[in-house]
Amino acid sequence: MTSDAKLASIPPLPLQHIFSFLSRSDLLETSLVSKDWHTVSSKKLWSTFKFVREREYERIFHILSRSNITTRYGNFITSLELVHSDKDFCISSNHIFLITMLCPNLSSLSITFHHTRPVAPPHMLANNNLNNNNLNNNPRRLPPPQLMLARQQQQQQQQQQNPQQQKSQQPLPQQQQPINVLPQQNPFPQPQLNALPPQQPAAPLPPRHTQNLPLAHFAHNCLKLKSIRLVSYSPKTDDSVYEMAKYLKSGSLESIAFINCSTIQSSTLCKLAMTNPQLKSVEIMGNTPISDSSLATIADRCGQSLEYLSIGNACQLTDKSIRYIPARCKKLLQLCIFNNNIEKISQDTLTSIIHHCIHLQMMSISDSRTLGSVFFDVVVQRVNNEIEKINRNQANCRSGLQTLCLGGVKREIVASKYVKFLVDCSASKHDFDQNENEQEDLDMSDQLTHLNKTSKFTPKSTVIRGNTIWWQRRRISKRA
């Protein structure tokens, strides 16, 4: 058997692993070797696309929509990212129809709306002496000497027409002049030929809404959809998102992310949680509204599988909904709460999360002024017990509470014995001697998009700056 025949006889699974290390240019060359290699290479080449311009989208989907091709490349597409721009790529309903018709195996979808800032239109210069017809017939401007002469003539005419105004503008006698004299005006004021209209206070701009997209077609045609991410999608009503949540019953959806979707209602989030109890990651960031009823429904319906939860607009949340997290979400790994109200979320509720969510690895709270010695006492006891279990080989070295990010901590807590204990068992005293190129032991892989790839830039040691604490537990290796 020749070497070419041996290469051609490699099974598809090892080929997929080998081709995963190749670049796109290399995959183009391997797709020309044989029919089997062409199939494996095409799956890698056509798996992921990001469209930011209209011409790129038209070129790719023109190929997909051909009827004379033998290979349906649309079946290979598993991840799509659409970036809306007013000038380059305007996402419409036709794009959604074409995607759902040609990409049935789509598993990841991301739609981002980027709007250009509105620019004020140029002011129309009003000229009382010259009309528009004269400007169109004689577009040449006057030279500077003639322009100055015209201004002087107009100044003399104004002085002759308004003698009373000049008298009223005469300076007061020496004894009647006030102490705070205004600065002297220019004796030769230049008349404003192109007078601008008086500026009026700018009215507040109405909220800008995006186009309503038929998102329900993804629920009907893309039955393998696992991840949905919508950024700045704010139509006048959220009917499109509600219809998608209503018919999305395939059981494959694992991750949702709504970022700056200001028109999303709580009923839509509740419907999405009821039809997809298998959700593992829920991210509601930016100005996307969330209420107690929606969070309670998400924690109640998806609590058995929920692992990553991030809330960016938690100012309206209270203990009524937060209490569902320790009661239902036993598998929770990451919890991020931003813009919380300390008067509505108590210390006991946050302490119960540390106590009952035994798989929790990361916790981030933007305002921690309500946390006191009770919360940090529970944290210290949990960290101490987890380190002892790992040293006894009774637990995995990647398990347990590993990261805390707390903002607005009280000063007496920062100087307390609890923080000193956390510093002693943190990465600042134990991990400097290890290899810097060693990867993190966290098995979370930064699932939340607002925390993507942050482990490469965050310090490996514990940082306490002002009233903010960023703590990381030291890496522990199992003993032989």
PDB file of N, CA, C and O in Angstrom, residues 50 62 88 90-91 118 125 160 163 165 214 217 225 268 281 326 344 350 423 442-443 457 462 466 470:
ATOM      1  N   LYS A  50     -18.747  35.309  10.381  1.00  0.00           N
ATOM      2  CA  LYS A  50     -19.090  36.590  10.997  1.00  0.00           C
ATOM      3  C   LYS A  50     -19.269  37.605   9.877  1.00  0.00           C
ATOM      4  O   LYS A  50     -18.339  37.870   9.113  1.00  0.00           O
ATOM      5  N   HIS A  62     -24.922  33.515  -1.742  1.00  0.00           N
ATOM      6  CA  HIS A  62     -25.131  33.243  -3.167  1.00  0.00           C
ATOM      7  C   HIS A  62     -24.606  31.852  -3.520  1.00  0.00           C
ATOM      8  O   HIS A  62     -25.198  31.138  -4.342  1.00  0.00           O
ATOM      9  N   ASP A  88     -22.979  49.650   6.604  1.00  0.00           N
ATOM     10  CA  ASP A  88     -22.337  48.487   5.996  1.00  0.00           C
ATOM     11  C   ASP A  88     -23.268  47.283   5.871  1.00  0.00           C
ATOM     12  O   ASP A  88     -23.292  46.610   4.843  1.00  0.00           O
ATOM     13  N   CYS A  90     -27.210  46.159   7.006  1.00  0.00           N
ATOM     14  CA  CYS A  90     -28.506  46.414   7.634  1.00  0.00           C
ATOM     15  C   CYS A  90     -29.296  45.106   7.660  1.00  0.00           C
ATOM     16  O   CYS A  90     -29.776  44.631   6.624  1.00  0.00           O
ATOM     17  N   ILE A  91     -29.421  44.505   8.832  1.00  0.00           N
ATOM     18  CA  ILE A  91     -30.087  43.217   8.965  1.00  0.00           C
ATOM     19  C   ILE A  91     -31.594  43.406   8.786  1.00  0.00           C
ATOM     20  O   ILE A  91     -32.200  44.282   9.415  1.00  0.00           O
ATOM     21  N   PRO A 118     -26.131  59.980  15.813  1.00  0.00           N
ATOM     22  CA  PRO A 118     -26.771  60.986  14.948  1.00  0.00           C
ATOM     23  C   PRO A 118     -25.961  62.269  14.911  1.00  0.00           C
ATOM     24  O   PRO A 118     -25.536  62.789  15.947  1.00  0.00           O
ATOM     25  N   LEU A 125     -27.372  78.811   6.132  1.00  0.00           N
ATOM     26  CA  LEU A 125     -26.941  80.190   6.332  1.00  0.00           C
ATOM     27  C   LEU A 125     -27.933  81.132   5.672  1.00  0.00           C
ATOM     28  O   LEU A 125     -28.223  81.033   4.487  1.00  0.00           O
ATOM     29  N   GLN A 160     -27.914 105.075  10.287  1.00  0.00           N
ATOM     30  CA  GLN A 160     -28.895 106.075   9.885  1.00  0.00           C
ATOM     31  C   GLN A 160     -30.318 105.636  10.213  1.00  0.00           C
ATOM     32  O   GLN A 160     -31.168 106.458  10.537  1.00  0.00           O
ATOM     33  N   PRO A 163     -31.223 105.812  14.838  1.00  0.00           N
ATOM     34  CA  PRO A 163     -30.524 106.838  15.648  1.00  0.00           C
ATOM     35  C   PRO A 163     -30.887 106.736  17.119  1.00  0.00           C
ATOM     36  O   PRO A 163     -30.069 107.028  17.987  1.00  0.00           O
ATOM     37  N   GLN A 165     -31.544 104.078  18.832  1.00  0.00           N
ATOM     38  CA  GLN A 165     -30.817 102.981  19.457  1.00  0.00           C
ATOM     39  C   GLN A 165     -29.392 103.380  19.791  1.00  0.00           C
ATOM     40  O   GLN A 165     -28.838 102.971  20.793  1.00  0.00           O
ATOM     41  N   PRO A 214     -38.025  38.376  12.389  1.00  0.00           N
ATOM     42  CA  PRO A 214     -38.799  37.140  12.624  1.00  0.00           C
ATOM     43  C   PRO A 214     -37.940  36.052  13.275  1.00  0.00           C
ATOM     44  O   PRO A 214     -37.554  35.066  12.634  1.00  0.00           O
ATOM     45  N   HIS A 217     -38.533  31.940  13.388  1.00  0.00           N
ATOM     46  CA  HIS A 217     -38.116  30.975  12.358  1.00  0.00           C
ATOM     47  C   HIS A 217     -36.932  30.140  12.834  1.00  0.00           C
ATOM     48  O   HIS A 217     -36.761  28.999  12.371  1.00  0.00           O
ATOM     49  N   LEU A 225     -30.197  24.490  17.817  1.00  0.00           N
ATOM     50  CA  LEU A 225     -29.698  25.746  18.348  1.00  0.00           C
ATOM     51  C   LEU A 225     -29.393  25.603  19.836  1.00  0.00           C
ATOM     52  O   LEU A 225     -30.262  25.230  20.638  1.00  0.00           O
ATOM     53  N   THR A 268     -41.524  37.548  28.699  1.00  0.00           N
ATOM     54  CA  THR A 268     -40.697  36.842  27.708  1.00  0.00           C
ATOM     55  C   THR A 268     -39.644  35.986  28.390  1.00  0.00           C
ATOM     56  O   THR A 268     -39.399  34.837  27.997  1.00  0.00           O
ATOM     57  N   SER A 281     -26.718  28.489  31.026  1.00  0.00           N
ATOM     58  CA  SER A 281     -26.129  29.818  31.164  1.00  0.00           C
ATOM     59  C   SER A 281     -27.178  30.860  30.811  1.00  0.00           C
ATOM     60  O   SER A 281     -27.783  30.808  29.737  1.00  0.00           O
ATOM     61  N   PRO A 326     -30.321  30.028  46.121  1.00  0.00           N
ATOM     62  CA  PRO A 326     -29.792  28.937  46.961  1.00  0.00           C
ATOM     63  C   PRO A 326     -30.771  27.778  47.133  1.00  0.00           C
ATOM     64  O   PRO A 326     -30.343  26.641  47.421  1.00  0.00           O
ATOM     65  N   LYS A 344     -32.535  46.359  49.282  1.00  0.00           N
ATOM     66  CA  LYS A 344     -33.485  45.329  48.864  1.00  0.00           C
ATOM     67  C   LYS A 344     -32.911  43.922  48.960  1.00  0.00           C
ATOM     68  O   LYS A 344     -33.669  42.955  49.009  1.00  0.00           O
ATOM     69  N   LEU A 350     -27.497  36.604  50.691  1.00  0.00           N
ATOM     70  CA  LEU A 350     -26.222  36.336  50.030  1.00  0.00           C
ATOM     71  C   LEU A 350     -25.413  35.302  50.790  1.00  0.00           C
ATOM     72  O   LEU A 350     -24.671  34.506  50.186  1.00  0.00           O
ATOM     73  N   VAL A 423      -6.285  36.338  52.448  1.00  0.00           N
ATOM     74  CA  VAL A 423      -5.010  36.690  51.821  1.00  0.00           C
ATOM     75  C   VAL A 423      -3.980  35.598  52.063  1.00  0.00           C
ATOM     76  O   VAL A 423      -3.174  35.260  51.185  1.00  0.00           O
ATOM     77  N   LEU A 442      -9.149  26.766  36.890  1.00  0.00           N
ATOM     78  CA  LEU A 442     -10.592  26.957  36.836  1.00  0.00           C
ATOM     79  C   LEU A 442     -11.169  26.188  35.654  1.00  0.00           C
ATOM     80  O   LEU A 442     -10.711  26.319  34.530  1.00  0.00           O
ATOM     81  N   ASP A 443     -12.174  25.421  35.937  1.00  0.00           N
ATOM     82  CA  ASP A 443     -12.824  24.618  34.905  1.00  0.00           C
ATOM     83  C   ASP A 443     -14.075  25.300  34.369  1.00  0.00           C
ATOM     84  O   ASP A 443     -14.976  24.646  33.873  1.00  0.00           O
ATOM     85  N   PHE A 457      -5.903  38.428  31.926  1.00  0.00           N
ATOM     86  CA  PHE A 457      -5.545  39.792  32.278  1.00  0.00           C
ATOM     87  C   PHE A 457      -5.730  40.094  33.761  1.00  0.00           C
ATOM     88  O   PHE A 457      -5.190  41.068  34.255  1.00  0.00           O
ATOM     89  N   THR A 462      -4.068  38.230  45.004  1.00  0.00           N
ATOM     90  CA  THR A 462      -5.211  38.943  45.544  1.00  0.00           C
ATOM     91  C   THR A 462      -4.950  40.437  45.523  1.00  0.00           C
ATOM     92  O   THR A 462      -3.866  40.899  45.898  1.00  0.00           O
ATOM     93  N   GLY A 466      -8.653  50.141  47.817  1.00  0.00           N
ATOM     94  CA  GLY A 466      -9.748  50.913  48.378  1.00  0.00           C
ATOM     95  C   GLY A 466     -10.726  49.988  49.090  1.00  0.00           C
ATOM     96  O   GLY A 466     -10.363  49.247  50.019  1.00  0.00           O
ATOM     97  N   TRP A 470     -10.553  41.740  45.112  1.00  0.00           N
ATOM     98  CA  TRP A 470     -10.500  40.683  44.095  1.00  0.00           C
ATOM     99  C   TRP A 470      -9.623  39.573  44.655  1.00  0.00           C
ATOM    100  O   TRP A 470      -8.413  39.716  44.769  1.00  0.00           O
TER     101      TRP A 470
END
